[in-house]
Coordinates of C-alpha atoms in Angstrom, one line a residue:
X161 CA -75.3 -34.1 -17.3
X162 CA -76.7 -30.8 -18.5
X163 CA -75.5 -29.4 -21.4
X164 CA -73.3 -27.0 -22.0
X165 CA -75.2 -23.4 -22.3
X166 CA -73.7 -20.8 -24.9
X167 CA -75.2 -17.3 -25.6
X168 CA -75.0 -15.9 -28.5
X169 CA -75.4 -11.1 -28.0
X170 CA -75.9 -9.6 -31.6
X171 CA -77.1 -11.6 -34.9
X172 CA -75.3 -9.4 -37.9
X173 CA -72.6 -11.7 -39.9
X174 CA -71.0 -12.2 -36.8
X175 CA -73.2 -13.7 -34.5
X176 CA -75.5 -15.2 -37.2
X177 CA -72.8 -17.0 -38.2
X178 CA -71.2 -18.3 -35.0
X179 CA -74.2 -19.6 -34.7
X180 CA -75.5 -21.2 -37.3
X181 CA -71.9 -23.3 -37.9
X182 CA -73.0 -23.7 -34.0
X183 CA -76.1 -25.5 -33.9
X184 CA -74.5 -27.8 -36.7
X185 CA -70.4 -28.1 -35.6
X186 CA -72.5 -29.6 -31.6
X187 CA -75.7 -31.1 -33.0
X188 CA -78.2 -30.9 -30.0
X189 CA -74.5 -31.3 -27.4
X190 CA -75.5 -28.0 -26.3
X191 CA -78.7 -25.7 -25.9
X192 CA -77.7 -22.5 -27.8
X193 CA -79.2 -19.2 -27.6
X194 CA -79.2 -16.4 -29.0
X195 CA -79.4 -12.7 -28.1
X196 CA -80.8 -10.1 -30.3
X197 CA -83.2 -6.9 -30.6
X198 CA -84.5 -8.4 -33.5
X199 CA -86.3 -11.0 -36.2
X200 CA -83.9 -11.4 -38.6
X201 CA -80.4 -10.8 -40.0
X202 CA -79.8 -8.0 -42.4
X203 CA -77.6 -7.5 -45.1
X204 CA -76.2 -4.6 -45.3
X205 CA -74.6 -4.4 -47.9
X206 CA -78.1 -3.6 -49.6
X207 CA -79.1 -1.4 -48.2
X208 CA -79.0 1.1 -50.8
X209 CA -81.1 -0.4 -53.4
X210 CA -83.9 -0.2 -50.3
X211 CA -83.7 3.3 -49.7
X212 CA -83.8 3.6 -53.1
X213 CA -87.1 1.5 -53.8
X214 CA -85.4 -1.3 -55.6
X215 CA -86.3 -4.0 -52.7
X216 CA -88.6 -3.9 -50.3
X217 CA -87.3 -4.1 -45.8
X218 CA -87.7 -7.9 -45.8
X219 CA -85.8 -9.1 -49.6
X220 CA -82.8 -8.6 -47.1
X221 CA -84.0 -9.1 -43.5
X222 CA -83.6 -12.8 -43.0
X223 CA -85.5 -15.2 -40.5
X224 CA -83.5 -15.9 -37.5
X225 CA -86.1 -18.4 -36.4
X226 CA -86.7 -20.1 -39.5
X227 CA -83.0 -20.1 -40.4
X228 CA -82.1 -21.1 -37.3
X229 CA -84.4 -24.0 -36.5
X230 CA -82.6 -25.0 -33.4
X231 CA -80.8 -22.4 -31.8
X232 CA -83.0 -20.1 -28.9
X233 CA -84.2 -17.0 -30.5
X234 CA -84.9 -14.6 -27.4
X235 CA -86.0 -10.8 -28.9
X236 CA -83.9 -8.0 -26.2
X237 CA -81.3 -5.7 -26.1
X238 CA -77.6 -6.9 -24.2
X239 CA -77.3 -4.6 -21.1
X240 CA -75.0 -6.2 -18.7
X241 CA -72.4 -9.2 -18.7
X242 CA -71.4 -10.0 -15.3
X243 CA -68.7 -12.0 -16.0
X244 CA -67.6 -13.9 -13.1
X245 CA -71.0 -14.4 -12.3
X246 CA -71.6 -16.3 -16.1
X247 CA -75.0 -13.9 -16.4
X248 CA -76.3 -11.5 -19.3
X249 CA -78.9 -9.1 -18.0
X250 CA -80.9 -8.1 -21.3
X251 CA -83.9 -5.1 -21.7
X252 CA -87.5 -6.6 -24.1
X253 CA -88.5 -5.2 -26.5
X254 CA -92.0 -3.8 -24.3
X255 CA -89.6 -3.1 -20.7
X256 CA -89.3 -6.3 -20.0
X257 CA -85.5 -7.3 -18.4
X258 CA -83.8 -11.0 -17.6
X259 CA -81.4 -12.8 -17.7
X260 CA -79.7 -15.7 -19.5
X261 CA -76.8 -17.5 -17.9
X262 CA -74.1 -19.6 -19.4
X263 CA -70.6 -21.8 -20.1
X264 CA -69.7 -19.6 -22.9
X265 CA -69.7 -16.4 -24.2
X266 CA -70.5 -14.8 -27.5
X267 CA -69.5 -11.3 -27.8
X268 CA -71.3 -10.5 -32.2
X269 CA -73.7 -7.1 -30.9
X270 CA -71.2 -5.3 -33.8
X271 CA -71.1 -1.4 -34.5
X272 CA -73.0 1.4 -34.6
X273 CA -72.5 4.7 -36.3
X274 CA -69.8 6.7 -35.4
X275 CA -69.9 10.4 -34.4
X276 CA -67.6 13.6 -34.6
X277 CA -67.7 16.6 -33.0
X278 CA -69.1 18.4 -35.1
X279 CA -71.8 21.6 -34.3
X280 CA -75.4 20.5 -35.0
X281 CA -74.5 16.6 -36.9
X282 CA -76.6 14.7 -34.1
X283 CA -79.1 17.2 -33.6
X284 CA -80.2 17.1 -37.8
X285 CA -77.8 14.2 -39.6
X286 CA -79.4 10.1 -39.7
X287 CA -77.5 8.0 -40.2
X288 CA -77.2 4.5 -42.3
X289 CA -77.1 1.9 -39.8
X290 CA -80.4 -0.4 -40.5
X291 CA -83.9 -0.8 -42.2
X292 CA -85.4 2.0 -40.4
X293 CA -83.5 4.4 -40.9
X294 CA -83.1 2.9 -45.0
X295 CA -86.9 3.7 -44.6
X296 CA -86.7 6.9 -43.1
X297 CA -84.6 8.3 -45.7
X298 CA -86.6 6.5 -48.8
X299 CA -90.1 8.6 -47.2
X300 CA -88.1 11.7 -46.6
X301 CA -86.0 12.7 -50.2
X302 CA -89.8 11.1 -51.7
X303 CA -91.0 14.7 -49.6
X304 CA -89.0 16.6 -50.7
X305 CA -89.3 16.0 -54.4
X306 CA -92.7 16.3 -54.2
X307 CA -92.6 19.0 -51.9
X308 CA -89.8 20.7 -54.2
X309 CA -91.6 20.5 -56.9
X310 CA -94.5 21.6 -56.3
X311 CA -92.9 25.7 -54.4
X312 CA -92.8 28.6 -56.4
X313 CA -89.7 29.8 -54.6
X314 CA -86.2 29.3 -56.1
X315 CA -84.8 28.8 -53.0
X316 CA -86.5 26.3 -51.2
X317 CA -86.8 24.0 -54.0
X318 CA -83.2 24.3 -54.9
X319 CA -82.8 24.3 -51.3
X320 CA -85.4 20.4 -50.8
X321 CA -83.6 19.9 -54.2
X322 CA -80.1 19.6 -52.6
X323 CA -79.5 16.3 -50.5
X324 CA -75.6 16.0 -48.9
X325 CA -74.0 12.5 -47.8
X326 CA -70.5 12.7 -45.8
X327 CA -68.2 9.9 -46.3
X328 CA -67.4 8.8 -49.4
X329 CA -66.9 5.1 -48.1
X330 CA -68.5 2.0 -49.5
X331 CA -72.0 3.0 -47.7
X332 CA -71.8 6.8 -48.6
X333 CA -70.7 6.0 -52.3
X334 CA -73.7 3.5 -53.0
X335 CA -76.3 5.8 -51.3
X336 CA -75.5 9.1 -53.9
X337 CA -75.2 6.8 -56.9
X338 CA -78.8 5.3 -55.7
X339 CA -80.1 8.4 -54.7
X340 CA -79.3 9.9 -57.9
X341 CA -81.4 7.8 -59.3
X342 CA -84.5 7.8 -57.6
X343 CA -84.8 11.5 -57.2
X344 CA -84.5 12.2 -61.6
X345 CA -86.5 8.9 -61.7
X346 CA -88.9 11.6 -60.2
X347 CA -88.7 14.7 -61.4
X348 CA -89.0 13.1 -64.5
X349 CA -92.5 11.9 -63.9
X350 CA -92.8 15.0 -62.1
X351 CA -91.2 18.1 -63.5
X352 CA -90.6 20.9 -61.6
X353 CA -91.9 24.6 -62.0
X354 CA -89.0 26.1 -61.3
X355 CA -87.2 24.1 -63.8
X356 CA -84.3 23.0 -61.5
X357 CA -83.1 19.2 -60.4
X358 CA -82.4 18.0 -57.7
X359 CA -78.3 18.1 -56.4
X360 CA -77.0 15.1 -54.8
X361 CA -73.4 16.3 -52.9
X362 CA -70.4 13.4 -51.4
X363 CA -67.9 14.7 -49.3
X364 CA -65.6 13.2 -47.4
X365 CA -62.3 14.5 -46.2
X366 CA -60.2 11.3 -48.2
X367 CA -57.8 12.7 -50.7
X368 CA -60.0 10.4 -53.7
X369 CA -63.9 8.3 -53.6
X370 CA -63.3 4.3 -51.6
X371 CA -59.8 5.8 -50.4
X372 CA -60.1 1.9 -49.1
X373 CA -60.0 0.5 -52.5
X374 CA -57.8 0.3 -55.5
X375 CA -57.1 3.2 -57.3
X376 CA -58.4 1.6 -60.1
X377 CA -62.1 1.4 -58.8
X378 CA -62.3 4.6 -57.2
X379 CA -61.9 6.7 -60.5
X380 CA -64.6 4.5 -62.1
X381 CA -67.1 4.7 -58.8
X382 CA -66.3 9.0 -59.1
X383 CA -66.7 9.3 -63.1
X384 CA -70.3 6.9 -62.4
X385 CA -71.4 9.0 -59.7
X386 CA -69.9 12.7 -61.5
X387 CA -71.9 11.4 -65.2
X388 CA -74.7 11.2 -62.9
X389 CA -74.3 15.2 -62.2
X390 CA -73.4 14.0 -58.4
X391 CA -70.9 16.9 -56.8
X392 CA -68.1 14.9 -55.4
X393 CA -65.3 17.2 -53.4
X394 CA -63.5 15.5 -52.2
X395 CA -61.0 16.5 -49.0
X396 CA -63.8 18.7 -48.1
X397 CA -66.7 17.7 -45.3
X398 CA -69.3 19.9 -43.0
X399 CA -68.0 21.9 -40.4
X400 CA -71.4 22.9 -38.6
X401 CA -75.1 22.1 -39.8
X402 CA -78.0 23.8 -39.1
X403 CA -81.6 23.7 -39.8
X404 CA -80.5 25.7 -43.1
X405 CA -78.3 23.8 -44.3
X406 CA -74.3 23.1 -44.4
X407 CA -71.3 24.7 -43.5
X408 CA -68.3 22.9 -45.4
X409 CA -64.7 23.0 -44.2
X410 CA -63.7 25.3 -47.2
X411 CA -66.3 28.4 -46.0
X412 CA -69.1 27.7 -48.2
X413 CA -72.7 27.1 -47.3
X414 CA -74.9 24.8 -48.7
X415 CA -78.3 24.8 -47.8
X416 CA -80.3 22.1 -48.0
X417 CA -82.6 20.2 -45.7
X418 CA -81.3 16.9 -46.4
X419 CA -77.3 15.5 -44.4
X420 CA -76.9 11.7 -44.9
X421 CA -74.2 10.9 -42.3
X422 CA -72.2 8.4 -43.4
X423 CA -68.9 8.8 -42.2
X424 CA -68.4 5.3 -40.9
X425 CA -68.7 3.1 -38.0
X426 CA -67.6 2.3 -33.6
X427 CA -68.0 -0.4 -31.6
X428 CA -71.3 -1.4 -29.6
X429 CA -70.5 0.5 -26.5
X430 CA -71.5 -2.4 -25.1
X431 CA -67.7 -4.0 -24.4
X432 CA -66.4 -0.8 -22.6
X433 CA -68.5 -1.7 -19.8
X434 CA -66.2 -5.2 -19.7
X435 CA -63.5 -3.5 -18.6
X436 CA -61.2 -5.5 -20.2
X437 CA -57.9 -4.5 -23.1
X438 CA -59.5 -2.3 -25.9
X439 CA -58.3 -1.7 -29.0
X440 CA -59.6 1.8 -30.6
X441 CA -62.7 0.7 -28.7
X442 CA -62.9 -3.0 -29.9
X443 CA -62.1 -5.8 -27.2
X444 CA -58.4 -7.1 -27.7
X445 CA -58.8 -11.4 -29.0
X446 CA -56.6 -13.6 -29.3
X447 CA -56.0 -15.4 -33.5
X448 CA -58.0 -17.7 -31.6
X449 CA -61.0 -15.0 -31.5
X450 CA -61.0 -16.0 -27.3
X451 CA -60.4 -12.6 -24.6
X452 CA -56.5 -13.7 -23.1
X453 CA -57.2 -14.7 -19.5
X454 CA -61.3 -14.7 -19.6
X455 CA -61.5 -19.1 -20.7
X456 CA -65.3 -18.8 -21.4
X457 CA -65.2 -15.3 -23.3
X458 CA -65.5 -15.3 -26.9
X459 CA -65.8 -12.2 -29.5
X460 CA -65.9 -11.3 -33.4
X461 CA -67.4 -9.0 -35.8
X462 CA -67.0 -5.3 -35.7
X463 CA -66.2 -5.2 -31.7
X464 CA -63.1 -7.8 -31.5
X465 CA -59.6 -6.4 -32.0
X466 CA -58.6 -9.3 -34.1
X467 CA -54.9 -9.9 -34.9
X468 CA -54.4 -9.6 -37.9
X469 CA -51.7 -12.8 -38.2
X470 CA -51.1 -11.8 -42.8
X471 CA -50.3 -8.4 -40.9
X472 CA -47.8 -8.2 -38.2
X473 CA -48.8 -5.7 -35.2
X474 CA -52.1 -5.0 -37.0
X475 CA -55.8 -5.8 -36.8
X476 CA -58.6 -7.1 -39.5
X477 CA -60.2 -4.3 -40.7
X478 CA -64.2 -3.7 -39.3
X479 CA -65.7 -4.9 -42.8
X480 CA -69.3 -7.4 -43.6
X481 CA -66.5 -9.7 -45.1
X482 CA -64.4 -10.3 -41.8
X483 CA -67.2 -10.7 -39.7
X484 CA -68.7 -13.4 -41.2
X485 CA -65.5 -15.6 -41.8
X486 CA -65.0 -14.3 -37.8
X487 CA -68.0 -16.5 -37.1
X488 CA -66.9 -19.2 -38.1
X489 CA -63.5 -19.6 -37.2
X490 CA -65.4 -18.3 -34.1
X491 CA -67.5 -21.0 -33.3
X492 CA -65.2 -24.3 -33.8
X493 CA -62.9 -22.6 -31.4
X494 CA -66.3 -22.5 -29.3
X495 CA -66.7 -25.3 -30.2
X496 CA -63.5 -26.9 -29.6
X497 CA -63.5 -24.9 -26.1
X498 CA -66.1 -28.1 -25.7
X499 CA -64.1 -30.9 -26.8
X500 CA -65.4 -31.3 -30.0
X501 CA -62.9 -31.0 -33.6
X502 CA -59.8 -28.4 -32.5
X503 CA -59.0 -24.9 -32.6
X504 CA -57.4 -23.2 -35.9
X505 CA -56.3 -19.0 -35.9
X506 CA -58.0 -16.9 -38.1
X507 CA -56.7 -16.3 -40.9
X508 CA -57.8 -14.5 -44.1
X509 CA -57.0 -13.7 -47.7
X510 CA -58.7 -11.1 -49.5
X511 CA -60.9 -12.5 -51.9
X512 CA -61.5 -8.5 -53.4
X513 CA -65.0 -5.8 -52.5
X514 CA -68.0 -5.3 -54.3
X515 CA -69.2 -2.2 -55.1
X516 CA -72.9 -1.5 -56.5
X517 CA -73.3 1.8 -58.1
X518 CA -77.1 1.5 -59.4
X519 CA -78.7 -0.2 -62.8
X520 CA -76.1 -2.0 -64.8
X521 CA -73.5 0.0 -63.2
X522 CA -70.7 -1.6 -60.5
X523 CA -67.3 -1.3 -59.4
X524 CA -66.0 -4.8 -58.9
X525 CA -62.0 -6.6 -58.1
X526 CA -63.0 -10.0 -57.7
X527 CA -59.0 -11.8 -57.3
X528 CA -57.8 -8.4 -57.6
X529 CA -59.2 -8.6 -60.9
X530 CA -60.2 -5.0 -61.6
X531 CA -64.0 -4.8 -63.7
X532 CA -66.0 -1.7 -64.8
X533 CA -69.4 -1.3 -66.5
X534 CA -72.0 -4.0 -66.4
X535 CA -69.1 -6.6 -66.1
X536 CA -68.9 -5.2 -62.8
X537 CA -72.7 -4.9 -62.4
X538 CA -73.4 -8.8 -63.5
X539 CA -70.2 -9.7 -60.8
X540 CA -72.0 -7.8 -58.6
X541 CA -75.1 -8.6 -57.8
X542 CA -74.3 -12.4 -58.2
X543 CA -71.5 -12.1 -55.1
X544 CA -74.4 -10.8 -53.2
X545 CA -77.1 -13.6 -54.7
X546 CA -74.0 -15.9 -53.3
X547 CA -73.4 -14.4 -50.1
X548 CA -77.2 -13.7 -48.7
X549 CA -78.4 -16.3 -46.7
X550 CA -82.4 -16.4 -47.4
X551 CA -84.3 -14.7 -49.8
X552 CA -82.3 -14.6 -53.8
X553 CA -85.1 -15.8 -55.3
X554 CA -86.9 -12.4 -54.0
X555 CA -83.9 -10.5 -54.1
X556 CA -83.6 -12.1 -57.7
X557 CA -87.4 -10.8 -58.9
X558 CA -87.3 -7.5 -58.0
X559 CA -84.1 -6.8 -59.5
X560 CA -85.8 -8.5 -62.6
X561 CA -89.4 -6.2 -61.6
X562 CA -87.5 -3.3 -61.4
X563 CA -84.7 -3.2 -64.5
X564 CA -88.3 -3.9 -66.2
X565 CA -91.4 -2.0 -64.4
X566 CA -91.1 1.8 -63.7
X567 CA -90.4 2.5 -59.1
X568 CA -93.0 3.7 -57.5
X569 CA -92.3 6.3 -55.5
X570 CA -94.5 7.0 -52.8
X571 CA -94.2 7.9 -48.3
X572 CA -95.1 5.1 -46.0
X573 CA -94.8 7.0 -43.6
X574 CA -93.2 4.2 -41.7
X575 CA -90.2 6.0 -39.5
X576 CA -90.6 9.4 -37.6
X577 CA -87.0 12.2 -37.7
X578 CA -87.6 11.3 -34.1
X579 CA -87.3 7.2 -34.5
X580 CA -83.6 7.6 -35.8
X581 CA -81.6 9.3 -34.0
X582 CA -78.2 9.5 -35.2
X583 CA -76.9 8.9 -31.4
X584 CA -78.7 5.9 -31.0
X585 CA -76.5 2.6 -30.7
X586 CA -79.3 0.7 -32.1
X587 CA -79.8 1.9 -35.4
X588 CA -81.7 -1.6 -36.3
X589 CA -84.1 -0.5 -33.8
X590 CA -86.4 2.4 -34.9
X591 CA -87.7 4.1 -31.2
X592 CA -90.7 4.7 -30.3
X593 CA -92.9 6.7 -27.5
X594 CA -92.5 4.4 -24.5
X595 CA -89.8 2.5 -25.5
X596 CA -87.0 1.7 -22.9
X597 CA -84.4 3.0 -23.4
X598 CA -80.8 1.5 -21.9
X599 CA -79.0 3.5 -19.7
X600 CA -75.5 5.5 -21.0
X601 CA -76.1 4.1 -23.7
X602 CA -79.5 5.6 -25.6
X603 CA -78.1 9.3 -25.9
X604 CA -80.5 11.4 -28.0
X605 CA -80.1 15.2 -28.1
X606 CA -80.4 17.1 -25.5
X607 CA -84.6 17.8 -26.3
X608 CA -85.4 15.5 -28.4
X609 CA -88.9 13.9 -28.1
X610 CA -91.2 12.3 -29.8
X611 CA -92.9 14.1 -32.7
X612 CA -95.6 13.7 -35.4
X613 CA -92.8 14.4 -38.8
X614 CA -89.9 15.8 -39.4
X615 CA -90.5 19.8 -41.0
X616 CA -89.6 20.2 -43.3
X617 CA -86.6 23.5 -43.1
X618 CA -83.7 20.9 -41.6
X619 CA -81.3 19.3 -42.5
X620 CA -82.2 16.0 -41.4
X621 CA -85.8 16.2 -39.8
X622 CA -85.4 19.1 -37.8
X623 CA -88.5 20.1 -36.0
X624 CA -90.7 23.0 -37.6
X625 CA -92.7 24.8 -34.9
X626 CA -95.1 23.3 -34.9
X627 CA -93.2 20.2 -33.6
X628 CA -91.0 20.0 -29.8
X629 CA -87.3 20.7 -30.4
X630 CA -85.4 23.9 -31.1
X631 CA -88.3 26.1 -31.5
X632 CA -91.8 24.2 -30.8
X633 CA -95.2 26.4 -31.3
X634 CA -96.4 27.6 -28.6
X635 CA -99.0 24.9 -28.6
X636 CA -97.0 21.9 -28.8
X637 CA -95.0 20.6 -25.6
X638 CA -91.5 22.0 -25.5
X639 CA -90.2 25.5 -25.1
X640 CA -92.7 28.0 -24.6
X641 CA -96.6 26.3 -24.4
X642 CA -99.6 27.9 -25.0
X643 CA -102.3 28.0 -21.5
X644 CA -103.9 24.6 -23.0
X645 CA -101.3 22.2 -23.1
X646 CA -99.5 20.6 -20.7
X647 CA -96.6 22.4 -19.0
X648 CA -95.7 26.2 -18.5
X649 CA -99.2 27.7 -17.6
X650 CA -101.9 25.0 -18.9
X651 CA -105.3 26.3 -18.7
X652 CA -108.1 26.0 -16.2
X653 CA -109.2 22.9 -18.5
X654 CA -106.5 21.2 -18.7
X655 CA -103.9 19.1 -16.0
X656 CA -102.3 20.5 -14.7
X657 CA -100.8 24.2 -12.6
X658 CA -104.4 25.3 -12.1
X659 CA -107.0 22.8 -13.6
X660 CA -110.5 23.3 -13.1
X661 CA -112.6 21.6 -11.2
X662 CA -113.9 19.1 -13.1
X663 CA -110.7 17.6 -14.4
X664 CA -107.8 15.7 -13.2
X665 CA -105.5 17.0 -10.3
X666 CA -105.2 20.6 -7.7
X667 CA -109.0 21.4 -6.4
X668 CA -110.8 18.7 -8.5
X669 CA -114.2 18.1 -7.5
X670 CA -116.2 15.9 -5.3
X671 CA -117.2 13.8 -7.7
X672 CA -114.4 14.1 -10.3
X673 CA -110.6 11.9 -9.2
X674 CA -107.8 12.8 -7.3
X675 CA -108.1 14.8 -4.3
X676 CA -110.7 14.5 -2.9
X677 CA -113.1 12.2 -4.1
X678 CA -116.4 11.9 -4.0
X679 CA -117.6 9.2 -1.3
X680 CA -118.6 7.1 -4.9
X681 CA -115.7 7.3 -6.4
X682 CA -112.7 5.2 -5.8
X683 CA -109.4 6.8 -4.6
X684 CA -108.1 8.4 -1.9
X685 CA -104.7 10.8 -2.4
X686 CA -103.6 10.8 -5.8
X687 CA -99.7 8.5 -6.2
X688 CA -97.4 11.5 -6.9
X689 CA -95.8 8.6 -9.3
X690 CA -96.3 10.8 -12.2
X691 CA -93.6 13.5 -13.2
X692 CA -94.8 17.3 -14.3
X693 CA -94.1 16.7 -18.9
X694 CA -92.3 13.3 -19.1
X695 CA -92.8 9.5 -17.9
X696 CA -91.5 7.5 -15.0
X697 CA -88.7 5.0 -16.6
X698 CA -89.9 2.4 -19.3
X699 CA -92.0 3.5 -20.1
X700 CA -94.8 4.5 -18.4
X701 CA -97.4 7.8 -18.1
X702 CA -99.1 7.4 -15.3
X703 CA -99.8 4.8 -11.9
X704 CA -101.6 1.9 -12.0
X705 CA -105.9 2.6 -12.8
X706 CA -109.0 2.7 -10.4
X707 CA -111.0 0.6 -11.6
X708 CA -115.3 2.5 -11.2
X709 CA -116.5 5.0 -13.5
X710 CA -115.5 6.9 -15.4
X711 CA -115.4 11.1 -15.0
X712 CA -119.3 11.9 -16.3
X713 CA -121.9 9.4 -15.5
X714 CA -123.3 7.4 -18.5
X715 CA -124.3 4.5 -17.7
X716 CA -126.0 3.7 -20.2
X717 CA -122.5 3.5 -22.3
X718 CA -120.5 2.5 -20.0
X719 CA -116.7 3.5 -18.7
X720 CA -114.6 4.8 -21.1
X721 CA -111.8 3.1 -22.6
X722 CA -108.9 6.0 -21.1
X723 CA -106.7 7.4 -23.7
X724 CA -103.4 8.9 -22.8
X725 CA -101.6 6.2 -21.3
X726 CA -98.2 5.1 -22.8
X727 CA -97.6 2.1 -19.2
X728 CA -97.6 -1.1 -19.5
X729 CA -100.4 -3.2 -18.0
X730 CA -98.6 -5.8 -15.3
X731 CA -95.8 -3.9 -14.4
X732 CA -96.4 -1.4 -12.0
X733 CA -94.5 2.1 -12.6
X734 CA -91.2 3.9 -10.7
X735 CA -92.2 7.6 -8.9
X736 CA -89.9 9.9 -10.5
X737 CA -87.8 12.3 -9.4
X738 CA -90.3 14.2 -9.2
X739 CA -92.7 12.4 -7.8
X740 CA -90.1 11.7 -5.7
X741 CA -89.4 15.6 -4.3
X742 CA -92.3 15.1 -2.3
X743 CA -95.1 17.8 -4.7
X744 CA -97.7 16.2 -6.6
X745 CA -96.9 16.1 -10.2
X746 CA -99.8 16.6 -12.7
X747 CA -100.2 13.7 -15.3
X748 CA -98.3 15.3 -19.1
X749 CA -101.4 13.8 -21.0
X750 CA -105.2 14.2 -21.3
X751 CA -107.4 13.8 -18.2
X752 CA -106.4 10.0 -16.6
X753 CA -108.7 7.9 -14.0
X754 CA -107.8 8.6 -10.3
X755 CA -105.3 6.6 -8.5
X756 CA -104.8 5.0 -5.0
X757 CA -100.5 5.4 -3.3
X758 CA -97.8 3.6 -5.3
X759 CA -98.0 -0.1 -2.7
X760 CA -102.0 -0.6 -3.4
X761 CA -103.0 -0.7 -7.1
X762 CA -106.4 -1.3 -6.6
X763 CA -109.0 -3.6 -8.6
X764 CA -108.6 -4.4 -12.3
X765 CA -109.7 -2.7 -14.5
X766 CA -113.1 -3.9 -16.3
X767 CA -113.4 -6.0 -19.0
X768 CA -114.5 -3.7 -21.8
X769 CA -112.0 -1.2 -20.8
X770 CA -108.9 -1.5 -22.6
X771 CA -105.1 -0.9 -20.8
X772 CA -103.1 2.0 -23.2
X773 CA -100.8 0.5 -25.6
X774 CA -96.9 1.2 -25.1
X775 CA -97.0 3.6 -28.2
X776 CA -98.9 6.6 -27.7
X777 CA -97.2 10.0 -27.6
X778 CA -97.9 12.1 -24.7
X779 CA -99.9 15.2 -25.3
X780 CA -103.2 16.5 -25.8
X781 CA -104.2 17.5 -28.5
X782 CA -108.7 19.1 -29.7
X783 CA -111.6 17.0 -30.0
X784 CA -114.9 18.3 -31.4
X785 CA -116.7 16.5 -28.1
X786 CA -114.4 19.3 -26.1
X787 CA -112.4 16.0 -24.5
X788 CA -108.7 16.3 -24.1
X789 CA -107.1 12.7 -25.8
X790 CA -103.5 12.2 -26.6
X791 CA -101.9 12.6 -29.9
X792 CA -99.7 9.3 -30.9
X793 CA -98.0 8.3 -33.8
X794 CA -99.1 4.9 -34.3

């Protein structure tokens, strides 16, 4: 008899605890599969310390395979669930697709950034829900302080030194508190020419900081923030965000280049596609965390509306404490449905909250006892060490080093502005050029596309004129491209429009691939699977390449590797809308080799010609040897 199959979607607080508890309860009596976009569990409460340079990113990342040895890990994002067919469809990190059959399904997909209909916020703000966003914020803040230190204009210096945080909950308060200490330390080592100092602003429509906490703790947190120079404005929020700053609801305008969005979270949109009863975007479950009418379906964490038995008529809030406890109860009930143990209802006892304000300052109320100052700081860090499922020694070592050594304020440049859009439903994964998108889920801002780096003249990373988006320069894709760039009116020596005879597309020379190839060249009629100014679905940027000689006969050197491609090897591209209309669109990137018809990809490339990588961004750039190469963000 085959063992029951249990699939857990998501490895946040709820999903990780469910997998760990189930592995212990079933003792090899069930096949447990964990589907998650990353191979680590992220301890979110310490994420502000990553952005402030106190902890390294791997300190708050607990390995799933290392701590869940009896659980099968599948990397991917669930994008469809067939409850009647008992299957979960997912897309892997490299665009591959697959399905997971299940006998029991646990939904613990977590939450994403909460958006409000405020003009400009989706384009200019960045959230704070994953490691990529924390790494981007650290680089961005460091860069703004360094640029401000070199600026001679006081207005520019003031704008770069102003950091606006929207949302005075746990996350927003900790980001502002740690951020103020981080920038003050930078300025002490590198004073600004204009004599100005960094300015942090914390905005919220609530009447006080952290309204969900005890009023005494709120006063403690606000006092610490004001002592560090943070401009705390309650009853105020953002009315509009522009590339120059933000307009507040009180009518004032703040010039800034940084807008951090910590307003709140919303459940992952995955649960909306199930067509089951919902409560404010959360899946309704019974006190046993089981979906009524679906005995094989369980939900826990932020995606589940769990009845609060201590407060009838209400549901447990979306906090890490509840998600962690949901996971344990959910695992026990899943095991009970398989005949292992007994079911139990979810009941909780409020153990208090802790808020790390940086340094020796904190606000905490363990077991209802309000605390502040160094004692609260010790309790807060002790709680985090006890709650973390791994990396405790490394975290304690980083805290010790931070107490005795100065912080390293450097830009790593690992995450760019366009990689962490606010509207992403996968904040734990940085977007890369050519990465697959989940239909209806990764709806980024309109017109947003990869660029090299965000400019410093806007909040939250809107590209300058030299980058795509907003008002791009003429020598970049988007807007009004130059004649030597793809799209618009390209030059004769570039693909698109009216190419030269020695370039692919249009009217190629007889010894060049495409159109009317020479007798000694492969190809025939180029495939219509390339789209003008865009890539095919799944990260493909062209049709399969035929093997053959390079454009120019370089017999001595042999064939050169093609540049600018972003297709994945072994997977045929799909025809775009432009290609299916009967037109023969030109390639979006630099010169490439010709392709046969879509049904005949041709022979394999030569052994010394590697396939194009998936992380190369489209768009030609100038080269010293006269060729066109691809501009990538590696």
